[in-house]
């Protein structure tokens, strides 16, 4: 029987007391609500954000919500300085995190460059949207991987890595990632062109998570990697994209926005499930191999349902090419991993 969830409640998430999580881009939108979900279950959560003032304001707001609701679970939320426009600083931030924390149970790569352009090349000759949406999150993940793998060896561990992608990945017909210019591929300077370029970066999120799951499986590391599409959520990026539509963008935002876009909390439900859903934990314990691997390298759509991504996202050649090209680019930048 087909079952489609409508909501995810706190009771459907595992107890996270004693667990540590990082959520990037958590001072607003889906990341903000994801942090609230994890904190309500008792996690110590790090909010990855560039601006300390905005992060601290968001942290105080979430903590006030927890107190007001009578949620006294000893959760704590901390700012992690993270500038995703600069992969070198991301490497430094992740290295500093490893120096002060003994475990990391959940990594949610949530932050995203907006889906409206124009996009530009940075000082390293890399497209800014690909740097924020893929390359810097790749650096963060790879740098933290030794700590994530260590945590996975601990008793009763359940380590998860989540990439927040988008159904926009289906707009990208990407034939190759086998060179730097393919990382920088753009699809034109129109609204649809910007959306396709954004989708190109979101395709990279899924390819990355699937390649990572393959590599971890080969190392016999019991870490679950998932990509999610959060749905149409009225985030700052979504609002900006609607505003960028010529002539009638503001009409779409004001009149159609409430009909087709959901709240931050609703949008975060699939991410929260991927990061801490009880069902994911239960399948890991199954004696049936197919059931046990049900969520490994999976793609979830609202609300928390397994779905099939595009044919390009499932292409193992593209998965390998993206990994190899990203590593080559980072080597040129002087970024290496243990």
XYZ file of C-alpha atoms in Angstrom:
338
model
C 0.000 0.000 0.000
C 1.379 3.416 -0.966
C 1.749 5.793 1.942
C 2.520 9.471 1.623
C 3.301 11.407 4.782
C 1.779 14.804 5.371
C 3.866 15.864 8.373
C 6.777 14.792 10.542
C 6.413 15.210 14.295
C 9.077 15.332 16.983
C 7.996 11.878 18.144
C 9.123 10.456 14.799
C 12.708 11.570 15.461
C 15.218 9.672 17.592
C 16.417 10.885 20.978
C 19.439 13.092 20.333
C 20.692 13.714 23.864
C 24.477 13.493 23.827
C 24.547 13.798 20.029
C 26.235 16.596 18.053
C 24.986 18.115 14.808
C 25.997 20.767 12.284
C 23.467 22.506 10.059
C 24.785 24.999 7.516
C 22.828 28.130 6.688
C 20.814 27.822 9.876
C 20.070 31.437 10.702
C 17.006 31.501 8.424
C 14.657 29.342 6.389
C 14.843 25.558 6.227
C 18.114 25.406 8.167
C 16.622 27.442 11.020
C 13.661 25.074 11.304
C 15.893 21.996 10.985
C 17.976 23.205 13.920
C 14.810 23.712 15.940
C 13.720 20.126 15.199
C 17.086 18.680 16.267
C 17.372 20.868 19.357
C 13.904 19.805 20.500
C 15.188 16.227 20.518
C 18.140 17.176 22.722
C 21.040 17.609 20.280
C 23.917 20.009 20.661
C 23.610 21.846 17.358
C 26.096 24.088 15.591
C 24.587 26.704 13.321
C 26.946 27.225 10.376
C 26.656 30.857 9.380
C 28.881 33.663 8.150
C 27.312 36.511 10.127
C 27.620 36.185 13.902
C 24.987 38.825 14.633
C 22.317 37.147 12.531
C 23.273 33.726 13.873
C 23.106 34.830 17.490
C 19.710 36.453 16.925
C 18.395 33.226 15.372
C 19.843 31.127 18.200
C 18.167 33.308 20.807
C 14.851 33.065 18.957
C 14.988 29.266 18.810
C 16.023 28.972 22.453
C 13.125 31.261 23.444
C 10.716 29.032 21.486
C 12.028 25.943 23.258
C 11.624 27.542 26.671
C 8.149 28.863 25.878
C 6.984 25.409 24.803
C 8.311 23.898 28.025
C 10.955 21.929 26.157
C 13.619 21.365 28.828
C 15.868 18.783 27.212
C 19.322 20.282 27.818
C 19.777 21.044 24.135
C 22.228 23.756 23.169
C 22.796 25.745 19.990
C 26.131 27.296 19.069
C 27.441 29.484 16.259
C 29.956 27.957 13.876
C 31.587 30.628 11.734
C 31.261 29.401 8.173
C 31.767 31.386 4.976
C 30.745 29.059 2.157
C 31.897 31.529 -0.485
C 35.491 30.688 0.543
C 36.404 26.957 0.550
C 39.729 27.685 2.274
C 37.999 29.275 5.265
C 35.555 26.343 5.339
C 38.522 24.003 5.641
C 39.827 26.059 8.574
C 36.419 26.122 10.277
C 36.010 22.349 9.979
C 39.538 21.763 11.297
C 38.814 23.981 14.303
C 35.576 22.099 14.936
C 37.430 18.776 15.020
C 39.835 20.218 17.574
C 37.038 21.024 20.041
C 34.490 18.238 19.515
C 34.976 14.532 20.095
C 32.049 13.390 17.966
C 29.758 14.456 15.125
C 26.559 12.503 14.582
C 24.703 14.628 12.034
C 25.879 16.873 9.217
C 23.200 18.720 7.256
C 24.597 20.585 4.242
C 21.663 22.930 3.933
C 22.906 26.393 2.942
C 22.400 27.434 -0.663
C 23.144 30.240 -3.070
C 19.930 31.730 -4.405
C 18.383 30.505 -7.634
C 18.458 33.886 -9.355
C 21.483 35.337 -11.132
C 23.540 36.666 -12.619
C 26.285 34.357 -11.381
C 29.967 35.201 -11.535
C 33.403 33.631 -11.328
C 35.400 34.133 -8.140
C 39.124 34.758 -7.766
C 39.834 31.046 -8.291
C 37.919 30.998 -11.575
C 34.988 29.082 -10.082
C 31.296 29.912 -10.448
C 30.020 31.406 -7.200
C 26.839 29.316 -7.055
C 28.794 26.077 -7.503
C 31.258 27.132 -4.803
C 28.526 27.743 -2.225
C 26.174 24.921 -3.172
C 28.697 22.156 -3.845
C 32.420 22.815 -3.495
C 32.441 24.329 -0.002
C 30.032 21.708 1.311
C 32.272 19.060 -0.244
C 35.230 20.572 1.642
C 33.257 20.664 4.882
C 32.149 17.057 4.522
C 35.536 15.653 3.531
C 37.333 17.515 6.321
C 34.827 16.293 8.913
C 34.728 12.745 7.528
C 37.369 11.303 9.912
C 35.325 12.546 12.888
C 32.090 11.259 11.367
C 33.685 7.855 10.735
C 35.040 7.778 14.309
C 31.584 8.561 15.694
C 30.140 5.727 13.593
C 32.333 3.263 15.521
C 30.877 4.280 18.885
C 28.217 2.243 20.649
C 24.626 3.046 19.600
C 25.811 5.508 16.959
C 23.680 6.460 13.971
C 25.657 8.881 11.831
C 23.896 10.712 9.015
C 25.089 13.070 6.275
C 22.359 15.026 4.496
C 22.634 17.198 1.386
C 19.695 19.515 0.789
C 19.152 19.460 -2.962
C 16.112 20.486 -5.007
C 13.759 19.183 -7.638
C 15.392 21.903 -9.748
C 18.145 19.339 -10.400
C 15.835 17.898 -13.054
C 16.266 21.110 -15.095
C 19.968 20.364 -15.628
C 20.885 18.173 -18.585
C 24.517 17.691 -17.573
C 26.454 15.317 -19.802
C 29.838 15.584 -18.070
C 31.637 16.839 -14.981
C 35.032 15.763 -16.317
C 36.634 19.225 -16.313
C 36.601 22.505 -14.419
C 34.575 24.187 -17.160
C 31.769 21.724 -16.494
C 31.652 22.828 -12.860
C 31.269 26.359 -14.194
C 28.605 25.499 -16.753
C 25.856 28.119 -17.117
C 22.593 27.865 -18.998
C 21.944 31.462 -20.000
C 20.974 34.823 -18.560
C 17.210 34.358 -18.419
C 14.992 33.301 -15.527
C 14.844 29.758 -16.911
C 18.592 29.831 -17.589
C 19.343 30.855 -13.997
C 17.060 28.115 -12.722
C 18.885 25.532 -14.861
C 22.274 26.732 -13.548
C 20.920 26.480 -10.013
C 19.655 22.985 -10.889
C 23.138 22.101 -12.143
C 24.530 22.851 -8.660
C 21.674 20.949 -7.000
C 22.400 17.966 -9.242
C 25.929 18.081 -7.848
C 24.483 17.727 -4.334
C 22.850 14.410 -5.236
C 25.836 13.123 -7.214
C 28.073 13.986 -4.251
C 25.910 12.157 -1.711
C 25.624 9.051 -3.873
C 29.369 8.912 -4.526
C 30.039 9.466 -0.826
C 27.718 6.598 0.124
C 29.507 4.355 -2.360
C 32.919 5.244 -0.919
C 31.781 4.763 2.683
C 30.180 1.438 1.849
C 33.488 0.265 0.336
C 35.160 1.227 3.630
C 32.492 -0.675 5.624
C 31.576 2.535 7.409
C 27.942 2.429 8.648
C 27.111 6.051 7.810
C 23.835 6.855 6.071
C 23.994 9.485 3.322
C 20.832 11.101 2.003
C 19.839 13.886 -0.372
C 16.531 15.684 0.082
C 14.228 17.983 -1.824
C 12.532 20.144 0.833
C 9.644 21.243 -1.350
C 8.598 24.738 -2.377
C 9.416 26.797 0.702
C 9.127 30.564 1.027
C 12.767 31.153 1.910
C 14.788 34.286 1.204
C 16.091 32.613 -1.953
C 12.607 31.666 -3.181
C 11.362 35.174 -2.541
C 14.286 36.620 -4.480
C 13.684 34.278 -7.397
C 10.029 35.303 -7.636
C 11.040 38.952 -7.484
C 13.440 38.349 -10.395
C 10.641 37.271 -12.742
C 10.100 40.207 -15.153
C 6.943 42.313 -14.946
C 4.747 40.082 -12.772
C 7.151 38.506 -10.255
C 5.678 40.445 -7.339
C 2.213 39.212 -8.293
C 3.432 35.616 -8.150
C 4.916 36.238 -4.720
C 1.913 38.042 -3.206
C -0.966 36.059 -4.689
C 0.402 32.632 -5.613
C 3.137 32.355 -2.990
C 0.756 31.463 -0.128
C -0.905 28.809 -2.306
C 2.196 27.018 -3.570
C 4.903 27.669 -0.963
C 5.056 26.112 2.493
C 6.436 27.353 5.807
C 10.007 26.901 7.014
C 8.854 24.234 9.475
C 7.026 22.246 6.805
C 10.027 22.566 4.505
C 12.411 21.305 7.180
C 10.457 18.136 7.923
C 12.142 16.032 5.244
C 15.600 17.265 6.286
C 14.828 16.504 9.941
C 13.622 13.016 9.021
C 16.766 12.362 6.988
C 18.937 13.584 9.860
C 17.155 11.867 12.740
C 14.102 9.886 11.623
C 13.338 6.799 13.694
C 12.353 4.873 10.581
C 15.832 5.349 9.094
C 17.364 4.069 12.337
C 15.064 1.058 12.421
C 15.851 -0.017 8.857
C 19.568 0.000 9.688
C 18.883 -2.812 12.192
C 16.923 -4.989 9.766
C 18.135 -8.531 9.076
C 17.007 -8.144 5.472
C 19.822 -6.589 3.429
C 17.514 -4.790 1.002
C 15.552 -3.244 3.859
C 18.738 -2.418 5.738
C 20.086 -0.450 2.792
C 16.751 1.174 1.981
C 17.862 4.719 2.722
C 21.549 4.501 1.765
C 22.319 7.112 -0.876
C 18.600 7.793 -1.128
C 16.677 10.813 -2.371
C 13.737 12.030 -0.280
C 10.891 14.350 -1.254
C 8.192 15.907 0.944
C 7.279 14.713 3.300
C 10.079 12.202 3.949
C 9.221 9.872 1.076
C 11.776 7.963 -0.977
C 11.759 9.013 -4.620
C 13.818 8.628 -7.774
C 16.008 11.564 -8.824
C 16.800 12.305 -12.464
C 18.637 9.869 -14.709
C 21.665 12.168 -14.558
C 21.661 12.033 -10.736
C 21.855 8.227 -10.839
C 24.690 8.149 -13.386
C 27.713 6.556 -11.694
C 30.041 8.034 -14.301
C 28.871 11.541 -13.453
C 29.215 10.749 -9.753
C 32.861 9.728 -10.238
C 33.621 12.640 -12.556
C 32.244 15.191 -10.110
C 34.293 13.720 -7.271
C 37.494 13.610 -9.308
C 37.095 17.087 -10.793
C 36.231 18.605 -7.406
C 39.327 17.010 -5.882
C 41.484 18.305 -8.752
C 40.162 21.840 -8.340
C 40.726 21.752 -4.582
C 44.255 20.455 -5.056
C 44.958 23.443 -7.309
C 43.678 25.656 -4.468
C 46.005 23.996 -1.970
C 43.220 22.185 -0.092
C 43.964 18.590 0.862
C 42.340 15.975 3.087
C 43.672 13.314 5.421
